[in-house]
């Protein structure tokens, strides 16, 4: 019965909207099958360029992210130093920051008047690539570092004793063992950059459009729903192919490894060279991850008359005469209300899915609940827009659409974080409690619940952070008079003048602070290293 909860939720709010998009793309009218929108995607040079640029920027972003983040993963897994746990937590913060905030931070860093504005990188492809490295750095550090921290370093040391250089020992011993984790991290980064929306929208401008931004433009600005549906169809096929190829590669790379506890493989830096490795990596992290955030905070306080809180006060005064004016505190309240409700939905639905997967290892359910990871938020929002507009599912005017869409995107993460914890519970504990006469309900309450509750808190915190910063789906379906903080930031960035730009910086800092507090609180409840993405 528990399986019915996630199955029903995904059938109504994911499969049905996506199927409607596919049908709208292949049969836009009442005359039946019409392939003209798909033919236009293939024959129109500008749309072909959009597809090419989407693939190109995702590929380059992935290569750069892996190359820059691998040394950081090595440093955090092999060396023990004061503050390592704090650094590890802070590295995760960019990944859960709203993409609108990331785009705003790099606009402040590279734009006119920014610290690096003289480099001329504003509105260039380099701004997009660097922002993608900033956003996805944690994916490589956490995914590859999770395996690297358990690899036995004595195997590499044995190769060196036989005469191999350090580089050759790494290439022959460690790299093959890390290959599955590197492949997984690369696939996740490629997926996130392939479907990147907020960063491209803010930093790319009209010159650098991807499938995501083009779907949004065709839907919201040109009202060309058949072409938007055809583009979504192309994106779904591309993501499906990527997931299939990744699964095939991972299946080939499976091999037994000699693993040790993470506490046994790390040591304090002993030589000058090892201290340099730690210092250089900490410096790279500070510049790459801390620099944009510091500039964002500085620009939110740097007013034309000096440092102060003018931009924060302006949030309550700008556009007060407009019909779309929304007090910033209302936007904060709306974001928190939607995020809390989305978290409850994600934990309930995702928790049921995790329990079922932990007990039965159902591949069909696992594949179904993982699909939103490979489908962009823009597609989810677009699907809600065109599918849930007729009885008995006429939710066009319902504010519930936003938290439901946010929950749909957060549920795969909740399941990924709760399932390993549930599977890790020793069944002998339940058997011992039952042998002592405890009924099934008490066994679950005394054995499973204390561990599950902690995992649910961690997953709930992560779902809250994701929901709070969700932008791609929300911008499609949120009411104009009830925007969330990310939508408010995007509106301010679209207005001319330094006061609007400064107010966008201030709103981004508020959003970033709330999100960072949520993700740092998660670390206090984490059950060891299980349940990480």
PDB file of C-alpha atoms in Angstrom, residues 277-462:
ATOM      1  CA  UNK A 277      48.716  20.906  -1.388  1.00  0.00           C
ATOM      2  CA  UNK A 278      46.296  21.701   1.456  1.00  0.00           C
ATOM      3  CA  UNK A 279      47.018  25.435   1.314  1.00  0.00           C
ATOM      4  CA  UNK A 280      46.663  25.755  -2.474  1.00  0.00           C
ATOM      5  CA  UNK A 281      43.363  23.852  -2.488  1.00  0.00           C
ATOM      6  CA  UNK A 282      41.966  25.946   0.369  1.00  0.00           C
ATOM      7  CA  UNK A 283      42.990  29.090  -1.543  1.00  0.00           C
ATOM      8  CA  UNK A 284      41.253  27.847  -4.723  1.00  0.00           C
ATOM      9  CA  UNK A 285      38.092  27.079  -2.740  1.00  0.00           C
ATOM     10  CA  UNK A 286      38.165  30.496  -1.070  1.00  0.00           C
ATOM     11  CA  UNK A 287      38.554  32.321  -4.406  1.00  0.00           C
ATOM     12  CA  UNK A 288      36.225  30.176  -6.502  1.00  0.00           C
ATOM     13  CA  UNK A 289      33.467  29.490  -3.946  1.00  0.00           C
ATOM     14  CA  UNK A 290      33.834  32.303  -1.427  1.00  0.00           C
ATOM     15  CA  UNK A 291      34.700  35.125  -3.853  1.00  0.00           C
ATOM     16  CA  UNK A 292      31.341  35.445  -5.653  1.00  0.00           C
ATOM     17  CA  UNK A 293      29.415  35.169  -2.382  1.00  0.00           C
ATOM     18  CA  UNK A 294      31.571  37.838  -0.719  1.00  0.00           C
ATOM     19  CA  UNK A 295      31.141  40.162  -3.714  1.00  0.00           C
ATOM     20  CA  UNK A 296      27.369  39.624  -3.631  1.00  0.00           C
ATOM     21  CA  UNK A 297      27.213  40.660   0.033  1.00  0.00           C
ATOM     22  CA  UNK A 298      29.533  43.632  -0.590  1.00  0.00           C
ATOM     23  CA  UNK A 299      27.473  44.896  -3.550  1.00  0.00           C
ATOM     24  CA  UNK A 300      24.277  44.637  -1.481  1.00  0.00           C
ATOM     25  CA  UNK A 301      25.816  47.056   1.056  1.00  0.00           C
ATOM     26  CA  UNK A 302      27.721  49.359  -1.344  1.00  0.00           C
ATOM     27  CA  UNK A 303      25.337  52.227  -2.089  1.00  0.00           C
ATOM     28  CA  UNK A 304      26.148  55.393  -4.103  1.00  0.00           C
ATOM     29  CA  UNK A 305      26.570  57.293  -0.811  1.00  0.00           C
ATOM     30  CA  UNK A 306      28.750  54.680   0.897  1.00  0.00           C
ATOM     31  CA  UNK A 307      28.183  51.435   2.751  1.00  0.00           C
ATOM     32  CA  UNK A 308      24.753  51.019   4.333  1.00  0.00           C
ATOM     33  CA  UNK A 309      21.424  49.230   4.230  1.00  0.00           C
ATOM     34  CA  UNK A 310      19.806  51.486   1.612  1.00  0.00           C
ATOM     35  CA  UNK A 311      19.292  48.661  -0.890  1.00  0.00           C
ATOM     36  CA  UNK A 312      17.597  46.532   1.774  1.00  0.00           C
ATOM     37  CA  UNK A 313      15.282  49.448   2.646  1.00  0.00           C
ATOM     38  CA  UNK A 314      14.648  49.996  -1.068  1.00  0.00           C
ATOM     39  CA  UNK A 315      13.098  46.543  -1.291  1.00  0.00           C
ATOM     40  CA  UNK A 316      10.120  47.945   0.599  1.00  0.00           C
ATOM     41  CA  UNK A 317       9.857  51.109  -1.476  1.00  0.00           C
ATOM     42  CA  UNK A 318      10.707  50.265  -5.107  1.00  0.00           C
ATOM     43  CA  UNK A 319       7.752  50.041  -7.513  1.00  0.00           C
ATOM     44  CA  UNK A 320       5.260  50.627  -4.704  1.00  0.00           C
ATOM     45  CA  UNK A 321       2.942  52.286  -7.245  1.00  0.00           C
ATOM     46  CA  UNK A 322       3.019  49.259  -9.589  1.00  0.00           C
ATOM     47  CA  UNK A 323       0.112  46.812  -9.646  1.00  0.00           C
ATOM     48  CA  UNK A 324       2.698  44.010  -9.365  1.00  0.00           C
ATOM     49  CA  UNK A 325       4.416  45.545  -6.318  1.00  0.00           C
ATOM     50  CA  UNK A 326       4.876  42.989  -3.569  1.00  0.00           C
ATOM     51  CA  UNK A 327       6.455  43.922  -0.211  1.00  0.00           C
ATOM     52  CA  UNK A 328       9.675  41.906   0.215  1.00  0.00           C
ATOM     53  CA  UNK A 329       8.551  40.500   3.535  1.00  0.00           C
ATOM     54  CA  UNK A 330       5.510  39.072   1.742  1.00  0.00           C
ATOM     55  CA  UNK A 331       7.812  37.412  -0.823  1.00  0.00           C
ATOM     56  CA  UNK A 332       9.903  35.960   2.033  1.00  0.00           C
ATOM     57  CA  UNK A 333       6.730  34.697   3.720  1.00  0.00           C
ATOM     58  CA  UNK A 334       5.436  33.225   0.455  1.00  0.00           C
ATOM     59  CA  UNK A 335       8.761  31.462  -0.208  1.00  0.00           C
ATOM     60  CA  UNK A 336       8.880  30.022   3.319  1.00  0.00           C
ATOM     61  CA  UNK A 337       5.227  28.929   3.215  1.00  0.00           C
ATOM     62  CA  UNK A 338       5.636  27.197  -0.152  1.00  0.00           C
ATOM     63  CA  UNK A 339       8.958  25.620   0.908  1.00  0.00           C
ATOM     64  CA  UNK A 340       7.516  24.247   4.166  1.00  0.00           C
ATOM     65  CA  UNK A 341       4.513  22.709   2.396  1.00  0.00           C
ATOM     66  CA  UNK A 342       6.729  21.328  -0.396  1.00  0.00           C
ATOM     67  CA  UNK A 343       9.023  19.812   2.264  1.00  0.00           C
ATOM     68  CA  UNK A 344       6.101  18.087   3.990  1.00  0.00           C
ATOM     69  CA  UNK A 345       4.878  16.660   0.665  1.00  0.00           C
ATOM     70  CA  UNK A 346       8.401  15.595  -0.352  1.00  0.00           C
ATOM     71  CA  UNK A 347       9.146  13.869   2.974  1.00  0.00           C
ATOM     72  CA  UNK A 348       5.777  12.060   3.083  1.00  0.00           C
ATOM     73  CA  UNK A 349       5.811  10.908  -0.562  1.00  0.00           C
ATOM     74  CA  UNK A 350       9.581  10.378  -0.680  1.00  0.00           C
ATOM     75  CA  UNK A 351       9.558   8.622   2.705  1.00  0.00           C
ATOM     76  CA  UNK A 352       6.951   6.126   1.482  1.00  0.00           C
ATOM     77  CA  UNK A 353       9.038   5.534  -1.656  1.00  0.00           C
ATOM     78  CA  UNK A 354      12.221   5.073   0.383  1.00  0.00           C
ATOM     79  CA  UNK A 355      10.580   2.513   2.694  1.00  0.00           C
ATOM     80  CA  UNK A 356       9.336   0.517  -0.301  1.00  0.00           C
ATOM     81  CA  UNK A 357      12.712   0.657  -2.062  1.00  0.00           C
ATOM     82  CA  UNK A 358      14.559  -0.324   1.129  1.00  0.00           C
ATOM     83  CA  UNK A 359      12.386  -3.421   1.535  1.00  0.00           C
ATOM     84  CA  UNK A 360      11.792  -4.567  -2.028  1.00  0.00           C
ATOM     85  CA  UNK A 361      14.439  -2.886  -4.236  1.00  0.00           C
ATOM     86  CA  UNK A 362      11.767  -2.278  -6.894  1.00  0.00           C
ATOM     87  CA  UNK A 363      13.529  -1.182 -10.092  1.00  0.00           C
ATOM     88  CA  UNK A 364      10.374   0.189 -11.720  1.00  0.00           C
ATOM     89  CA  UNK A 365       9.575   2.471  -8.783  1.00  0.00           C
ATOM     90  CA  UNK A 366      13.239   3.469  -8.485  1.00  0.00           C
ATOM     91  CA  UNK A 367      13.334   4.467 -12.162  1.00  0.00           C
ATOM     92  CA  UNK A 368      10.027   6.357 -11.926  1.00  0.00           C
ATOM     93  CA  UNK A 369      10.979   8.447  -8.891  1.00  0.00           C
ATOM     94  CA  UNK A 370      14.407   9.184 -10.421  1.00  0.00           C
ATOM     95  CA  UNK A 371      12.986  10.598 -13.646  1.00  0.00           C
ATOM     96  CA  UNK A 372      12.508  14.183 -12.329  1.00  0.00           C
ATOM     97  CA  UNK A 373      16.295  14.286 -11.776  1.00  0.00           C
ATOM     98  CA  UNK A 374      16.697  14.019 -15.532  1.00  0.00           C
ATOM     99  CA  UNK A 375      13.826  16.300 -16.526  1.00  0.00           C
ATOM    100  CA  UNK A 376      14.286  20.014 -16.209  1.00  0.00           C
ATOM    101  CA  UNK A 377      12.266  22.174 -13.854  1.00  0.00           C
ATOM    102  CA  UNK A 378      11.160  24.231 -16.852  1.00  0.00           C
ATOM    103  CA  UNK A 379       9.606  21.110 -18.369  1.00  0.00           C
ATOM    104  CA  UNK A 380       7.804  20.387 -15.090  1.00  0.00           C
ATOM    105  CA  UNK A 381       6.407  23.933 -14.900  1.00  0.00           C
ATOM    106  CA  UNK A 382       5.472  23.929 -18.599  1.00  0.00           C
ATOM    107  CA  UNK A 383       3.751  20.543 -18.152  1.00  0.00           C
ATOM    108  CA  UNK A 384       1.701  21.854 -15.225  1.00  0.00           C
ATOM    109  CA  UNK A 385       0.715  24.862 -17.303  1.00  0.00           C
ATOM    110  CA  UNK A 386      -0.747  22.923 -20.236  1.00  0.00           C
ATOM    111  CA  UNK A 387      -1.937  19.725 -18.500  1.00  0.00           C
ATOM    112  CA  UNK A 388      -3.581  20.706 -15.230  1.00  0.00           C
ATOM    113  CA  UNK A 389      -6.108  23.106 -16.725  1.00  0.00           C
ATOM    114  CA  UNK A 390      -9.220  20.975 -17.152  1.00  0.00           C
ATOM    115  CA  UNK A 391     -11.594  19.245 -14.692  1.00  0.00           C
ATOM    116  CA  UNK A 392     -11.103  17.187 -12.622  1.00  0.00           C
ATOM    117  CA  UNK A 393      -7.520  18.551 -12.453  1.00  0.00           C
ATOM    118  CA  UNK A 394      -8.146  22.243 -13.073  1.00  0.00           C
ATOM    119  CA  UNK A 395      -5.459  23.716 -10.816  1.00  0.00           C
ATOM    120  CA  UNK A 396      -4.601  26.776 -12.929  1.00  0.00           C
ATOM    121  CA  UNK A 397      -5.668  29.243 -10.235  1.00  0.00           C
ATOM    122  CA  UNK A 398      -4.559  27.163  -7.262  1.00  0.00           C
ATOM    123  CA  UNK A 399      -1.512  28.292  -5.300  1.00  0.00           C
ATOM    124  CA  UNK A 400      -0.913  24.609  -4.463  1.00  0.00           C
ATOM    125  CA  UNK A 401       0.696  24.129  -7.890  1.00  0.00           C
ATOM    126  CA  UNK A 402       3.915  25.809  -6.723  1.00  0.00           C
ATOM    127  CA  UNK A 403       4.628  23.634  -3.649  1.00  0.00           C
ATOM    128  CA  UNK A 404       3.594  20.520  -5.584  1.00  0.00           C
ATOM    129  CA  UNK A 405       6.071  21.351  -8.374  1.00  0.00           C
ATOM    130  CA  UNK A 406       8.798  22.119  -5.829  1.00  0.00           C
ATOM    131  CA  UNK A 407       8.104  18.842  -4.013  1.00  0.00           C
ATOM    132  CA  UNK A 408       8.282  16.910  -7.287  1.00  0.00           C
ATOM    133  CA  UNK A 409      11.816  18.192  -7.848  1.00  0.00           C
ATOM    134  CA  UNK A 410      12.876  17.548  -4.225  1.00  0.00           C
ATOM    135  CA  UNK A 411      11.431  14.004  -3.862  1.00  0.00           C
ATOM    136  CA  UNK A 412      14.259  12.175  -5.742  1.00  0.00           C
ATOM    137  CA  UNK A 413      16.794  13.756  -3.354  1.00  0.00           C
ATOM    138  CA  UNK A 414      14.674  12.760  -0.316  1.00  0.00           C
ATOM    139  CA  UNK A 415      14.532   9.152  -1.528  1.00  0.00           C
ATOM    140  CA  UNK A 416      18.272   9.102  -2.305  1.00  0.00           C
ATOM    141  CA  UNK A 417      19.026  10.327   1.238  1.00  0.00           C
ATOM    142  CA  UNK A 418      16.580   8.132   3.190  1.00  0.00           C
ATOM    143  CA  UNK A 419      16.895   4.795   1.370  1.00  0.00           C
ATOM    144  CA  UNK A 420      20.543   4.040   2.312  1.00  0.00           C
ATOM    145  CA  UNK A 421      19.780   4.797   5.973  1.00  0.00           C
ATOM    146  CA  UNK A 422      16.753   2.489   5.978  1.00  0.00           C
ATOM    147  CA  UNK A 423      18.759  -0.277   4.292  1.00  0.00           C
ATOM    148  CA  UNK A 424      21.555   0.136   6.847  1.00  0.00           C
ATOM    149  CA  UNK A 425      19.350  -0.807   9.830  1.00  0.00           C
ATOM    150  CA  UNK A 426      20.521  -4.222  11.045  1.00  0.00           C
ATOM    151  CA  UNK A 427      17.560  -6.653  10.713  1.00  0.00           C
ATOM    152  CA  UNK A 428      18.900  -8.569  13.726  1.00  0.00           C
ATOM    153  CA  UNK A 429      17.823  -5.629  15.912  1.00  0.00           C
ATOM    154  CA  UNK A 430      14.221  -6.074  14.776  1.00  0.00           C
ATOM    155  CA  UNK A 431      14.482  -9.855  15.229  1.00  0.00           C
ATOM    156  CA  UNK A 432      15.866  -9.435  18.762  1.00  0.00           C
ATOM    157  CA  UNK A 433      13.064  -7.041  19.722  1.00  0.00           C
ATOM    158  CA  UNK A 434      10.449  -9.419  18.295  1.00  0.00           C
ATOM    159  CA  UNK A 435      12.021 -12.364  20.145  1.00  0.00           C
ATOM    160  CA  UNK A 436      11.639 -10.423  23.387  1.00  0.00           C
ATOM    161  CA  UNK A 437       7.904 -10.145  22.727  1.00  0.00           C
ATOM    162  CA  UNK A 438       7.585  -6.667  21.209  1.00  0.00           C
ATOM    163  CA  UNK A 439       4.682  -6.385  18.710  1.00  0.00           C
ATOM    164  CA  UNK A 440       5.519  -5.126  15.166  1.00  0.00           C
ATOM    165  CA  UNK A 441       4.333  -1.583  15.912  1.00  0.00           C
ATOM    166  CA  UNK A 442       6.582  -1.312  18.963  1.00  0.00           C
ATOM    167  CA  UNK A 443       9.528  -2.837  17.060  1.00  0.00           C
ATOM    168  CA  UNK A 444       9.152  -0.139  14.421  1.00  0.00           C
ATOM    169  CA  UNK A 445       8.748   2.584  17.079  1.00  0.00           C
ATOM    170  CA  UNK A 446      11.739   1.478  19.171  1.00  0.00           C
ATOM    171  CA  UNK A 447      14.169   0.346  16.416  1.00  0.00           C
ATOM    172  CA  UNK A 448      13.381   2.017  13.097  1.00  0.00           C
ATOM    173  CA  UNK A 449      11.781   5.304  14.120  1.00  0.00           C
ATOM    174  CA  UNK A 450      14.752   6.909  15.985  1.00  0.00           C
ATOM    175  CA  UNK A 451      17.035   6.344  12.960  1.00  0.00           C
ATOM    176  CA  UNK A 452      14.394   7.089  10.332  1.00  0.00           C
ATOM    177  CA  UNK A 453      13.345  10.309  12.078  1.00  0.00           C
ATOM    178  CA  UNK A 454      16.908  11.616  11.949  1.00  0.00           C
ATOM    179  CA  UNK A 455      17.232  10.704   8.274  1.00  0.00           C
ATOM    180  CA  UNK A 456      13.882  12.347   7.560  1.00  0.00           C
ATOM    181  CA  UNK A 457      15.079  15.555   9.251  1.00  0.00           C
ATOM    182  CA  UNK A 458      18.180  15.607   7.051  1.00  0.00           C
ATOM    183  CA  UNK A 459      16.160  14.886   3.913  1.00  0.00           C
ATOM    184  CA  UNK A 460      13.551  17.463   4.938  1.00  0.00           C
ATOM    185  CA  UNK A 461      16.220  20.134   5.396  1.00  0.00           C
ATOM    186  CA  UNK A 462      17.632  19.390   1.954  1.00  0.00           C
TER     187      UNK A 462
END
